[in-house]
PDB file of C-alpha atoms in Angstrom:
ATOM      1  CA  MET A 203       0.000   0.000   0.000  1.00 69.00           C
ATOM      2  CA  SER A 204       1.373   3.350  -1.082  1.00 78.00           C
ATOM      3  CA  ILE A 205       0.749   6.783   0.416  1.00 94.00           C
ATOM      4  CA  GLN A 206      -2.313   8.287  -1.249  1.00 98.00           C
ATOM      5  CA  VAL A 207      -2.355  12.034  -1.913  1.00 98.00           C
ATOM      6  CA  ILE A 208      -3.809  14.578  -4.306  1.00 99.00           C
ATOM      7  CA  ALA A 209      -2.875  18.191  -5.037  1.00 99.00           C
ATOM      8  CA  ILE A 210      -4.726  20.768  -7.154  1.00 98.00           C
ATOM      9  CA  HIS A 211      -4.224  24.298  -8.412  1.00 98.00           C
ATOM     10  CA  GLY A 212      -6.526  26.969  -9.761  1.00 96.00           C
ATOM     11  CA  GLY A 213      -3.964  29.291 -11.288  1.00 93.00           C
ATOM     12  CA  ALA A 214      -1.215  31.667 -10.202  1.00 91.00           C
ATOM     13  CA  GLY A 215      -0.647  35.376 -10.634  1.00 85.00           C
ATOM     14  CA  ALA A 216      -0.801  38.790  -9.005  1.00 76.00           C
ATOM     15  CA  ILE A 217      -3.188  37.699  -6.274  1.00 83.00           C
ATOM     16  CA  THR A 218      -3.069  39.781  -3.076  1.00 80.00           C
ATOM     17  CA  ARG A 219      -5.335  40.121  -0.081  1.00 82.00           C
ATOM     18  CA  ALA A 220      -6.126  43.676  -1.152  1.00 80.00           C
ATOM     19  CA  GLN A 221      -7.587  42.368  -4.419  1.00 77.00           C
ATOM     20  CA  LEU A 222      -9.862  39.713  -2.930  1.00 84.00           C
ATOM     21  CA  SER A 223     -12.790  40.505  -0.683  1.00 88.00           C
ATOM     22  CA  PRO A 224     -13.189  38.248   2.378  1.00 91.00           C
ATOM     23  CA  GLU A 225     -16.311  36.809   0.766  1.00 93.00           C
ATOM     24  CA  LYS A 226     -14.536  36.023  -2.495  1.00 91.00           C
ATOM     25  CA  GLU A 227     -11.575  34.547  -0.635  1.00 93.00           C
ATOM     26  CA  ARG A 228     -13.907  32.252   1.267  1.00 95.00           C
ATOM     27  CA  LEU A 229     -15.493  31.070  -2.002  1.00 95.00           C
ATOM     28  CA  TYR A 230     -12.075  30.064  -3.307  1.00 94.00           C
ATOM     29  CA  ILE A 231     -11.036  28.367  -0.068  1.00 96.00           C
ATOM     30  CA  ASN A 232     -14.295  26.406   0.058  1.00 97.00           C
ATOM     31  CA  ALA A 233     -14.088  25.371  -3.601  1.00 97.00           C
ATOM     32  CA  LEU A 234     -10.474  24.220  -3.282  1.00 98.00           C
ATOM     33  CA  SER A 235     -11.230  22.300  -0.076  1.00 98.00           C
ATOM     34  CA  GLU A 236     -14.271  20.540  -1.514  1.00 98.00           C
ATOM     35  CA  ILE A 237     -12.408  19.458  -4.647  1.00 98.00           C
ATOM     36  CA  VAL A 238      -9.425  18.163  -2.667  1.00 98.00           C
ATOM     37  CA  GLU A 239     -11.869  16.221  -0.480  1.00 98.00           C
ATOM     38  CA  ALA A 240     -13.524  14.717  -3.562  1.00 98.00           C
ATOM     39  CA  GLY A 241     -10.121  13.543  -4.787  1.00 98.00           C
ATOM     40  CA  GLN A 242      -9.231  12.127  -1.384  1.00 98.00           C
ATOM     41  CA  ALA A 243     -12.507  10.209  -1.227  1.00 98.00           C
ATOM     42  CA  LEU A 244     -11.944   8.714  -4.659  1.00 98.00           C
ATOM     43  CA  LEU A 245      -8.426   7.603  -3.751  1.00 98.00           C
ATOM     44  CA  GLU A 246      -9.558   6.213  -0.391  1.00 98.00           C
ATOM     45  CA  ALA A 247     -12.178   4.117  -2.168  1.00 98.00           C
ATOM     46  CA  GLY A 248      -9.413   2.480  -4.200  1.00 97.00           C
ATOM     47  CA  GLY A 249      -9.639   4.734  -7.235  1.00 98.00           C
ATOM     48  CA  SER A 250      -6.646   5.277  -9.474  1.00 98.00           C
ATOM     49  CA  ALA A 251      -4.525   8.413  -9.613  1.00 98.00           C
ATOM     50  CA  LEU A 252      -5.727   8.830 -13.201  1.00 98.00           C
ATOM     51  CA  ASP A 253      -9.362   8.803 -12.077  1.00 98.00           C
ATOM     52  CA  ALA A 254      -8.605  11.180  -9.197  1.00 98.00           C
ATOM     53  CA  VAL A 255      -6.981  13.852 -11.371  1.00 98.00           C
ATOM     54  CA  THR A 256      -9.690  13.473 -14.018  1.00 98.00           C
ATOM     55  CA  GLU A 257     -12.455  14.080 -11.490  1.00 98.00           C
ATOM     56  CA  ALA A 258     -10.631  16.895  -9.694  1.00 98.00           C
ATOM     57  CA  VAL A 259     -10.057  18.788 -12.930  1.00 98.00           C
ATOM     58  CA  ARG A 260     -13.611  18.109 -14.100  1.00 98.00           C
ATOM     59  CA  LEU A 261     -14.884  19.713 -10.899  1.00 98.00           C
ATOM     60  CA  LEU A 262     -12.536  22.669 -11.400  1.00 97.00           C
ATOM     61  CA  GLU A 263     -13.866  23.037 -14.964  1.00 97.00           C
ATOM     62  CA  GLU A 264     -17.397  23.148 -13.572  1.00 96.00           C
ATOM     63  CA  CYS A 265     -16.517  25.973 -11.154  1.00 94.00           C
ATOM     64  CA  PRO A 266     -16.840  29.474 -12.693  1.00 92.00           C
ATOM     65  CA  LEU A 267     -14.248  30.829 -10.238  1.00 92.00           C
ATOM     66  CA  PHE A 268     -11.532  29.353 -12.446  1.00 92.00           C
ATOM     67  CA  ASN A 269     -10.363  29.710 -16.050  1.00 92.00           C
ATOM     68  CA  ALA A 270     -11.266  26.292 -17.440  1.00 93.00           C
ATOM     69  CA  GLY A 271     -14.562  25.124 -18.860  1.00 91.00           C
ATOM     70  CA  ILE A 272     -17.360  27.273 -17.445  1.00 92.00           C
ATOM     71  CA  GLY A 273     -15.792  30.638 -16.703  1.00 86.00           C
ATOM     72  CA  ALA A 274     -13.098  30.318 -19.388  1.00 90.00           C
ATOM     73  CA  VAL A 275     -11.586  33.505 -20.789  1.00 91.00           C
ATOM     74  CA  PHE A 276     -12.322  34.974 -24.215  1.00 91.00           C
ATOM     75  CA  THR A 277     -10.021  35.170 -27.224  1.00 90.00           C
ATOM     76  CA  HIS A 278      -9.486  38.434 -29.112  1.00 90.00           C
ATOM     77  CA  ASP A 279     -12.366  37.385 -31.379  1.00 92.00           C
ATOM     78  CA  GLY A 280     -14.731  36.986 -28.429  1.00 90.00           C
ATOM     79  CA  THR A 281     -14.721  33.195 -28.628  1.00 91.00           C
ATOM     80  CA  HIS A 282     -13.690  30.396 -26.266  1.00 94.00           C
ATOM     81  CA  GLU A 283     -10.846  28.008 -27.115  1.00 94.00           C
ATOM     82  CA  LEU A 284     -10.141  25.445 -24.408  1.00 96.00           C
ATOM     83  CA  ASP A 285      -7.145  23.156 -23.879  1.00 97.00           C
ATOM     84  CA  ALA A 286      -6.582  20.142 -21.614  1.00 98.00           C
ATOM     85  CA  CYS A 287      -4.106  17.336 -21.044  1.00 98.00           C
ATOM     86  CA  ILE A 288      -3.812  14.209 -18.897  1.00 99.00           C
ATOM     87  CA  MET A 289      -0.925  11.786 -18.397  1.00 99.00           C
ATOM     88  CA  ASP A 290      -0.626   8.373 -16.759  1.00 98.00           C
ATOM     89  CA  GLY A 291       2.689   7.972 -14.925  1.00 98.00           C
ATOM     90  CA  ASN A 292       2.411   4.177 -14.963  1.00 98.00           C
ATOM     91  CA  THR A 293       2.259   3.716 -18.736  1.00 98.00           C
ATOM     92  CA  LEU A 294       3.442   7.162 -19.920  1.00 98.00           C
ATOM     93  CA  GLU A 295       0.306   7.280 -22.022  1.00 98.00           C
ATOM     94  CA  ALA A 296      -1.194  10.723 -22.483  1.00 98.00           C
ATOM     95  CA  GLY A 297      -4.124  12.462 -24.103  1.00 98.00           C
ATOM     96  CA  ALA A 298      -4.744  16.101 -24.911  1.00 98.00           C
ATOM     97  CA  VAL A 299      -7.110  18.415 -26.772  1.00 98.00           C
ATOM     98  CA  ALA A 300      -6.567  22.005 -27.853  1.00 98.00           C
ATOM     99  CA  GLY A 301      -8.649  24.796 -29.309  1.00 97.00           C
ATOM    100  CA  VAL A 302     -12.018  23.183 -28.559  1.00 97.00           C
ATOM    101  CA  SER A 303     -15.220  25.184 -28.134  1.00 96.00           C
ATOM    102  CA  HIS A 304     -18.018  22.615 -27.967  1.00 97.00           C
ATOM    103  CA  ILE A 305     -16.829  20.264 -25.201  1.00 97.00           C
ATOM    104  CA  ARG A 306     -18.173  20.996 -21.724  1.00 97.00           C
ATOM    105  CA  ASN A 307     -15.305  19.241 -19.946  1.00 98.00           C
ATOM    106  CA  PRO A 308     -12.145  19.213 -22.060  1.00 98.00           C
ATOM    107  CA  ILE A 309     -10.386  16.997 -19.500  1.00 98.00           C
ATOM    108  CA  LEU A 310     -12.894  14.228 -20.237  1.00 98.00           C
ATOM    109  CA  ALA A 311     -12.099  14.554 -23.941  1.00 98.00           C
ATOM    110  CA  ALA A 312      -8.371  14.392 -23.160  1.00 98.00           C
ATOM    111  CA  ARG A 313      -8.993  11.226 -21.153  1.00 98.00           C
ATOM    112  CA  GLN A 314     -10.827   9.707 -24.133  1.00 98.00           C
ATOM    113  CA  VAL A 315      -7.865  10.557 -26.363  1.00 98.00           C
ATOM    114  CA  LEU A 316      -5.557   8.799 -23.891  1.00 98.00           C
ATOM    115  CA  GLU A 317      -7.685   5.670 -23.755  1.00 98.00           C
ATOM    116  CA  TYR A 318      -9.171   5.298 -27.230  1.00 98.00           C
ATOM    117  CA  SER A 319      -7.015   7.206 -29.720  1.00 98.00           C
ATOM    118  CA  PRO A 320      -3.658   6.192 -31.232  1.00 97.00           C
ATOM    119  CA  HIS A 321      -2.675   9.864 -30.949  1.00 98.00           C
ATOM    120  CA  VAL A 322      -1.675  12.105 -28.043  1.00 98.00           C
ATOM    121  CA  LEU A 323      -3.027  15.510 -29.115  1.00 98.00           C
ATOM    122  CA  LEU A 324      -6.132  16.368 -31.121  1.00 98.00           C
ATOM    123  CA  ILE A 325      -7.158  19.932 -31.958  1.00 98.00           C
ATOM    124  CA  GLY A 326     -10.212  21.925 -32.964  1.00 97.00           C
ATOM    125  CA  ARG A 327     -12.966  20.291 -34.954  1.00 97.00           C
ATOM    126  CA  GLY A 328     -11.164  16.954 -35.113  1.00 98.00           C
ATOM    127  CA  ALA A 329     -10.957  16.798 -31.344  1.00 98.00           C
ATOM    128  CA  GLU A 330     -14.625  17.718 -31.020  1.00 98.00           C
ATOM    129  CA  THR A 331     -15.689  15.074 -33.543  1.00 98.00           C
ATOM    130  CA  PHE A 332     -13.646  12.439 -31.728  1.00 98.00           C
ATOM    131  CA  ALA A 333     -15.139  13.440 -28.361  1.00 98.00           C
ATOM    132  CA  GLN A 334     -18.647  13.163 -29.780  1.00 98.00           C
ATOM    133  CA  GLN A 335     -17.851   9.720 -31.194  1.00 98.00           C
ATOM    134  CA  GLN A 336     -16.805   8.698 -27.672  1.00 98.00           C
ATOM    135  CA  GLY A 337     -20.163   9.762 -26.269  1.00 98.00           C
ATOM    136  CA  LEU A 338     -19.447  13.292 -25.043  1.00 97.00           C
ATOM    137  CA  GLU A 339     -22.413  15.481 -25.931  1.00 95.00           C
ATOM    138  CA  PRO A 340     -21.492  18.658 -27.826  1.00 95.00           C
ATOM    139  CA  VAL A 341     -22.465  21.943 -26.178  1.00 95.00           C
ATOM    140  CA  SER A 342     -22.927  25.510 -27.337  1.00 93.00           C
ATOM    141  CA  PRO A 343     -19.937  27.749 -26.540  1.00 90.00           C
ATOM    142  CA  ASP A 344     -22.430  29.996 -24.720  1.00 91.00           C
ATOM    143  CA  ILE A 345     -22.195  27.603 -21.779  1.00 91.00           C
ATOM    144  CA  PHE A 346     -18.738  28.979 -20.977  1.00 91.00           C
ATOM    145  CA  PHE A 347     -19.870  32.612 -20.834  1.00 85.00           C
ATOM    146  CA  THR A 348     -19.595  34.619 -17.643  1.00 83.00           C
ATOM    147  CA  GLN A 349     -20.178  38.347 -17.407  1.00 86.00           C
ATOM    148  CA  GLU A 350     -16.946  38.857 -15.482  1.00 83.00           C
ATOM    149  CA  ARG A 351     -14.923  37.245 -18.265  1.00 83.00           C
ATOM    150  CA  TRP A 352     -16.658  39.297 -20.944  1.00 86.00           C
ATOM    151  CA  GLU A 353     -15.906  42.515 -19.085  1.00 87.00           C
ATOM    152  CA  GLN A 354     -12.315  41.357 -18.613  1.00 84.00           C
ATOM    153  CA  LEU A 355     -11.986  41.035 -22.402  1.00 86.00           C
ATOM    154  CA  GLN A 356     -13.389  44.534 -22.947  1.00 89.00           C
ATOM    155  CA  ARG A 357     -10.820  46.017 -20.575  1.00 89.00           C
ATOM    156  CA  ALA A 358      -7.996  44.032 -22.145  1.00 84.00           C
ATOM    157  CA  GLN A 359      -8.909  45.185 -25.640  1.00 87.00           C
ATOM    158  CA  ALA A 360      -9.293  48.783 -24.514  1.00 88.00           C
ATOM    159  CA  ASN A 361      -5.769  48.623 -23.097  1.00 80.00           C
ATOM    160  CA  HIS A 362      -4.344  46.566 -25.999  1.00 74.00           C
ATOM    161  CA  GLN A 363      -3.284  43.808 -23.604  1.00 67.00           C
ATOM    162  CA  THR A 364      -3.010  40.047 -23.655  1.00 65.00           C
ATOM    163  CA  VAL A 365      -3.161  39.085 -20.025  1.00 59.00           C
ATOM    164  CA  LEU A 366      -2.757  36.164 -17.674  1.00 59.00           C
ATOM    165  CA  ASP A 367      -5.924  35.534 -15.702  1.00 56.00           C
ATOM    166  CA  HIS A 368      -4.652  36.885 -12.421  1.00 51.00           C
ATOM    167  CA  ASP A 369      -2.432  39.738 -13.443  1.00 52.00           C
ATOM    168  CA  ALA A 370      -3.435  43.329 -12.734  1.00 43.00           C
ATOM    169  CA  PRO A 371      -4.554  45.757 -13.990  1.00 43.00           C
ATOM    170  CA  ILE A 372      -7.147  43.766 -15.857  1.00 41.00           C
ATOM    171  CA  ASN A 373      -9.579  43.085 -13.062  1.00 42.00           C
ATOM    172  CA  SER A 374      -8.178  43.379  -9.603  1.00 37.00           C
ATOM    173  CA  ASP A 375     -11.401  42.328  -7.890  1.00 34.00           C
ATOM    174  CA  THR A 376     -11.935  39.020  -9.727  1.00 36.00           C
ATOM    175  CA  LYS A 377      -9.134  36.514 -10.196  1.00 43.00           C
ATOM    176  CA  PHE A 378      -9.314  33.316 -12.168  1.00 43.00           C
ATOM    177  CA  GLY A 379      -6.901  30.649 -13.331  1.00 69.00           C
ATOM    178  CA  THR A 380      -5.788  27.639 -15.268  1.00 91.00           C
ATOM    179  CA  VAL A 381      -6.490  24.469 -13.292  1.00 97.00           C
ATOM    180  CA  GLY A 382      -4.668  21.220 -12.647  1.00 98.00           C
ATOM    181  CA  ALA A 383      -4.303  18.163 -10.435  1.00 98.00           C
ATOM    182  CA  VAL A 384      -1.643  15.584  -9.576  1.00 99.00           C
ATOM    183  CA  ALA A 385      -2.111  12.423  -7.541  1.00 99.00           C
ATOM    184  CA  LEU A 386      -0.458   9.284  -6.162  1.00 98.00           C
ATOM    185  CA  ASP A 387      -2.683   6.249  -5.589  1.00 98.00           C
ATOM    186  CA  GLN A 388      -2.420   3.166  -3.359  1.00 98.00           C
ATOM    187  CA  TYR A 389      -0.805   1.200  -6.178  1.00 97.00           C
ATOM    188  CA  GLY A 390       2.084   3.653  -6.431  1.00 98.00           C
ATOM    189  CA  ASN A 391       0.880   5.167  -9.681  1.00 98.00           C
ATOM    190  CA  LEU A 392       1.202   8.875 -10.439  1.00 98.00           C
ATOM    191  CA  ALA A 393      -0.966  10.966 -12.765  1.00 99.00           C
ATOM    192  CA  ALA A 394      -1.253  14.610 -13.795  1.00 99.00           C
ATOM    193  CA  ALA A 395      -3.898  16.712 -15.532  1.00 98.00           C
ATOM    194  CA  THR A 396      -4.153  20.350 -16.629  1.00 98.00           C
ATOM    195  CA  SER A 397      -6.982  22.371 -18.218  1.00 98.00           C
ATOM    196  CA  THR A 398      -7.338  25.997 -19.272  1.00 96.00           C
ATOM    197  CA  GLY A 399      -9.202  28.634 -21.202  1.00 93.00           C
ATOM    198  CA  GLY A 400      -5.892  30.301 -22.036  1.00 90.00           C
ATOM    199  CA  MET A 401      -5.169  34.026 -21.835  1.00 88.00           C
ATOM    200  CA  THR A 402      -7.680  36.865 -22.068  1.00 87.00           C
ATOM    201  CA  ASN A 403      -7.546  38.533 -25.499  1.00 88.00           C
ATOM    202  CA  LYS A 404      -5.250  35.817 -26.896  1.00 90.00           C
ATOM    203  CA  MET A 405      -5.097  35.430 -30.658  1.00 92.00           C
ATOM    204  CA  ALA A 406      -7.556  32.901 -32.016  1.00 92.00           C
ATOM    205  CA  GLY A 407      -5.640  29.663 -32.499  1.00 95.00           C
ATOM    206  CA  ARG A 408      -3.137  30.314 -29.716  1.00 94.00           C
ATOM    207  CA  VAL A 409      -2.200  27.200 -27.753  1.00 95.00           C
ATOM    208  CA  GLY A 410      -0.283  27.470 -24.482  1.00 93.00           C
ATOM    209  CA  ASP A 411       1.573  24.975 -22.329  1.00 96.00           C
ATOM    210  CA  SER A 412      -1.447  23.297 -20.724  1.00 97.00           C
ATOM    211  CA  PRO A 413      -2.067  20.605 -23.398  1.00 97.00           C
ATOM    212  CA  ILE A 414       1.616  20.100 -24.186  1.00 98.00           C
ATOM    213  CA  ILE A 415       3.233  17.019 -22.624  1.00 98.00           C
ATOM    214  CA  GLY A 416       6.374  18.029 -20.752  1.00 98.00           C
ATOM    215  CA  ALA A 417       5.478  21.720 -20.734  1.00 98.00           C
ATOM    216  CA  GLY A 418       2.298  22.143 -18.712  1.00 97.00           C
ATOM    217  CA  CYS A 419       1.697  18.527 -17.698  1.00 98.00           C
ATOM    218  CA  TYR A 420       3.876  15.473 -17.040  1.00 98.00           C
ATOM    219  CA  ALA A 421       3.780  12.262 -15.000  1.00 99.00           C
ATOM    220  CA  ASN A 422       6.208   9.359 -14.645  1.00 98.00           C
ATOM    221  CA  ASN A 423       6.030   6.737 -11.884  1.00 98.00           C
ATOM    222  CA  ALA A 424       9.836   6.770 -11.738  1.00 98.00           C
ATOM    223  CA  ASN A 425       9.871  10.250 -10.242  1.00 98.00           C
ATOM    224  CA  VAL A 426       7.105  12.831 -10.354  1.00 98.00           C
ATOM    225  CA  ALA A 427       3.725  14.157 -11.511  1.00 99.00           C
ATOM    226  CA  VAL A 428       3.552  17.874 -12.364  1.00 98.00           C
ATOM    227  CA  SER A 429       0.881  20.372 -13.429  1.00 98.00           C
ATOM    228  CA  CYS A 430       1.861  23.957 -14.277  1.00 97.00           C
ATOM    229  CA  THR A 431       0.165  27.354 -14.343  1.00 96.00           C
ATOM    230  CA  GLY A 432       1.448  30.728 -15.469  1.00 93.00           C
ATOM    231  CA  THR A 433       3.149  32.258 -18.491  1.00 91.00           C
ATOM    232  CA  GLY A 434       2.469  29.456 -20.938  1.00 93.00           C
ATOM    233  CA  GLU A 435       4.944  30.460 -23.611  1.00 94.00           C
ATOM    234  CA  VAL A 436       7.829  30.370 -21.114  1.00 95.00           C
ATOM    235  CA  PHE A 437       6.721  27.018 -19.677  1.00 96.00           C
ATOM    236  CA  MET A 438       6.792  25.671 -23.239  1.00 97.00           C
ATOM    237  CA  ARG A 439      10.212  27.106 -24.045  1.00 97.00           C
ATOM    238  CA  THR A 440      11.698  25.576 -20.890  1.00 98.00           C
ATOM    239  CA  LEU A 441       9.722  22.303 -20.932  1.00 98.00           C
ATOM    240  CA  ALA A 442       9.074  23.158 -17.304  1.00 98.00           C
ATOM    241  CA  ALA A 443       7.144  20.065 -16.235  1.00 98.00           C
ATOM    242  CA  TYR A 444       9.593  17.607 -17.767  1.00 98.00           C
ATOM    243  CA  ASP A 445      12.567  19.643 -16.570  1.00 98.00           C
ATOM    244  CA  ILE A 446      11.507  18.926 -12.995  1.00 98.00           C
ATOM    245  CA  ALA A 447      11.427  15.187 -13.730  1.00 98.00           C
ATOM    246  CA  ALA A 448      14.808  15.376 -15.496  1.00 98.00           C
ATOM    247  CA  LEU A 449      16.438  17.252 -12.625  1.00 98.00           C
ATOM    248  CA  MET A 450      15.243  14.500 -10.290  1.00 98.00           C
ATOM    249  CA  GLU A 451      16.201  11.590 -12.553  1.00 98.00           C
ATOM    250  CA  TYR A 452      19.519  12.791 -13.922  1.00 98.00           C
ATOM    251  CA  GLY A 453      20.545  15.396 -11.371  1.00 98.00           C
ATOM    252  CA  GLY A 454      19.539  13.524  -8.244  1.00 98.00           C
ATOM    253  CA  LEU A 455      17.617  16.513  -6.920  1.00 98.00           C
ATOM    254  CA  SER A 456      14.785  16.098  -4.417  1.00 98.00           C
ATOM    255  CA  LEU A 457      11.253  17.138  -5.352  1.00 98.00           C
ATOM    256  CA  GLN A 458      11.582  20.431  -3.499  1.00 98.00           C
ATOM    257  CA  GLN A 459      14.994  21.163  -4.996  1.00 98.00           C
ATOM    258  CA  ALA A 460      13.864  20.382  -8.538  1.00 98.00           C
ATOM    259  CA  THR A 461      10.647  22.394  -8.376  1.00 98.00           C
ATOM    260  CA  ASP A 462      12.416  25.357  -6.768  1.00 98.00           C
ATOM    261  CA  ARG A 463      15.162  25.264  -9.407  1.00 98.00           C
ATOM    262  CA  VAL A 464      12.610  25.508 -12.226  1.00 98.00           C
ATOM    263  CA  VAL A 465      10.064  27.867 -10.659  1.00 98.00           C
ATOM    264  CA  MET A 466      12.322  30.176  -8.673  1.00 98.00           C
ATOM    265  CA  GLU A 467      15.440  30.203 -10.890  1.00 98.00           C
ATOM    266  CA  LYS A 468      14.881  29.100 -14.477  1.00 98.00           C
ATOM    267  CA  LEU A 469      11.467  30.612 -15.251  1.00 97.00           C
ATOM    268  CA  PRO A 470      12.148  34.136 -13.902  1.00 97.00           C
ATOM    269  CA  VAL A 471      15.215  34.488 -16.154  1.00 97.00           C
ATOM    270  CA  LEU A 472      12.794  34.444 -19.104  1.00 97.00           C
ATOM    271  CA  GLN A 473      10.185  36.578 -17.311  1.00 93.00           C
ATOM    272  CA  GLY A 474       8.147  33.480 -16.601  1.00 93.00           C
ATOM    273  CA  SER A 475       5.575  33.941 -13.853  1.00 93.00           C
ATOM    274  CA  GLY A 476       3.551  31.205 -12.192  1.00 94.00           C
ATOM    275  CA  GLY A 477       3.935  27.982 -10.293  1.00 96.00           C
ATOM    276  CA  VAL A 478       3.580  24.219 -10.253  1.00 98.00           C
ATOM    277  CA  ILE A 479       2.028  21.496  -8.158  1.00 98.00           C
ATOM    278  CA  ALA A 480       3.995  18.279  -7.947  1.00 99.00           C
ATOM    279  CA  ILE A 481       3.953  14.922  -6.148  1.00 98.00           C
ATOM    280  CA  ASP A 482       6.877  12.514  -6.242  1.00 98.00           C
ATOM    281  CA  CYS A 483       6.793   8.729  -6.187  1.00 98.00           C
ATOM    282  CA  GLU A 484       7.242   8.713  -2.398  1.00 98.00           C
ATOM    283  CA  GLY A 485       4.241  10.938  -1.788  1.00 98.00           C
ATOM    284  CA  ASN A 486       6.063  14.200  -1.110  1.00 98.00           C
ATOM    285  CA  VAL A 487       4.201  17.330  -2.209  1.00 98.00           C
ATOM    286  CA  ALA A 488       5.613  20.622  -3.536  1.00 98.00           C
ATOM    287  CA  LEU A 489       3.594  23.695  -4.548  1.00 98.00           C
ATOM    288  CA  PRO A 490       6.086  26.486  -5.331  1.00 97.00           C
ATOM    289  CA  PHE A 491       5.176  29.703  -7.165  1.00 96.00           C
ATOM    290  CA  ASN A 492       7.098  32.861  -8.019  1.00 95.00           C
ATOM    291  CA  SER A 493       4.020  35.083  -8.323  1.00 93.00           C
ATOM    292  CA  GLU A 494       2.186  36.834  -5.498  1.00 91.00           C
ATOM    293  CA  GLY A 495      -0.294  34.024  -5.143  1.00 93.00           C
ATOM    294  CA  MET A 496      -1.487  30.648  -6.393  1.00 95.00           C
ATOM    295  CA  TYR A 497      -4.813  28.977  -5.711  1.00 96.00           C
ATOM    296  CA  ARG A 498      -3.743  25.585  -4.403  1.00 97.00           C
ATOM    297  CA  GLY A 499      -4.605  22.683  -2.166  1.00 98.00           C
ATOM    298  CA  TYR A 500      -3.505  19.178  -1.271  1.00 98.00           C
ATOM    299  CA  GLY A 501      -4.590  16.357   0.983  1.00 98.00           C
ATOM    300  CA  TYR A 502      -3.314  12.970   2.095  1.00 98.00           C
ATOM    301  CA  VAL A 503      -5.996  10.327   2.480  1.00 98.00           C
ATOM    302  CA  GLY A 504      -7.152  10.436   6.098  1.00 97.00           C
ATOM    303  CA  ASP A 505      -6.069  14.042   6.675  1.00 97.00           C
ATOM    304  CA  ALA A 506      -7.892  17.346   6.355  1.00 97.00           C
ATOM    305  CA  PRO A 507      -7.173  19.298   3.148  1.00 98.00           C
ATOM    306  CA  ASN A 508      -4.545  22.043   3.199  1.00 98.00           C
ATOM    307  CA  VAL A 509      -5.462  24.964   0.935  1.00 97.00           C
ATOM    308  CA  GLY A 510      -4.004  28.399   0.322  1.00 96.00           C
ATOM    309  CA  ILE A 511      -3.993  31.429  -1.951  1.00 95.00           C
ATOM    310  CA  TYR A 512      -1.185  33.731  -0.818  1.00 93.00           C
ATOM    311  CA  LYS A 513       2.407  33.060   0.212  1.00 87.00           C
ATOM    312  CA  ASN A 514       2.902  31.346   3.573  1.00 78.00           C
ATOM    313  CA  GLN A 515      -0.783  30.601   3.918  1.00 74.00           C
ATOM    314  CA  GLU A 516      -2.497  27.302   4.563  1.00 69.00           C
ATOM    315  CA  HIS A 517      -6.014  26.602   5.819  1.00 63.00           C
TER     316      HIS A 517
END
């Protein structure tokens, strides 16, 4: 029997206490806690790490507080283009979708790609057709609309900005974010999943790190499961998620050392802002970020969830 643990994130950025009302902060804390608890319950019942991260990210996609699924940001054209990825650390199989607009839960489509497609990444209409063939009902893109996101786009366009979900000055009173989960199950298997709506006012067709294996998502039973959030282009250029695994495998670094090296040293050199959640094969958890805040939480089976938003904060 292995240690069982799950960790989740809801995005990282310029999140400060001054920008979140106590009521809004409580909504985030409650949402993070409930989703960690759902993952813990699934693992405790004997569920796999792959199932745990799938369900955790699905729940995050259903929560309009975050930038994935319902509540996703708008492109420059006023449309939604969603990305998601999932990876099984036991088999190194992976599935991802990018640029989809008619799939309610992109992480479920990514899971179908992993299980039933000979490919790793499907995009756009092809991904949507495949998802429908696997039994996922198509939805109207209107389902992803939230007024806060629409107003965020208007401000971004007025200021000629392409902006990460959390970064001021776009909307200092409402913060959102890319989502992800990593888990270790009782069988010693690791898994990771990431999902996002991208960046407000992004060019139509832009794909970030979230659906890219080794950039925004990676899992290998030999060392670590990682999900990233932040400046997607920099995470892609540095292969941030895989770099953590490589530093552990080839450099002999611990989980904390490897994640700190990437997040605190390598990313900032390229003006990369954000963070990662990671679990190693021994059940250690790391949640470093170089921004002012990161919505995050983790929980070992049998323990109460630990969740936080700002630096040096756990609930």
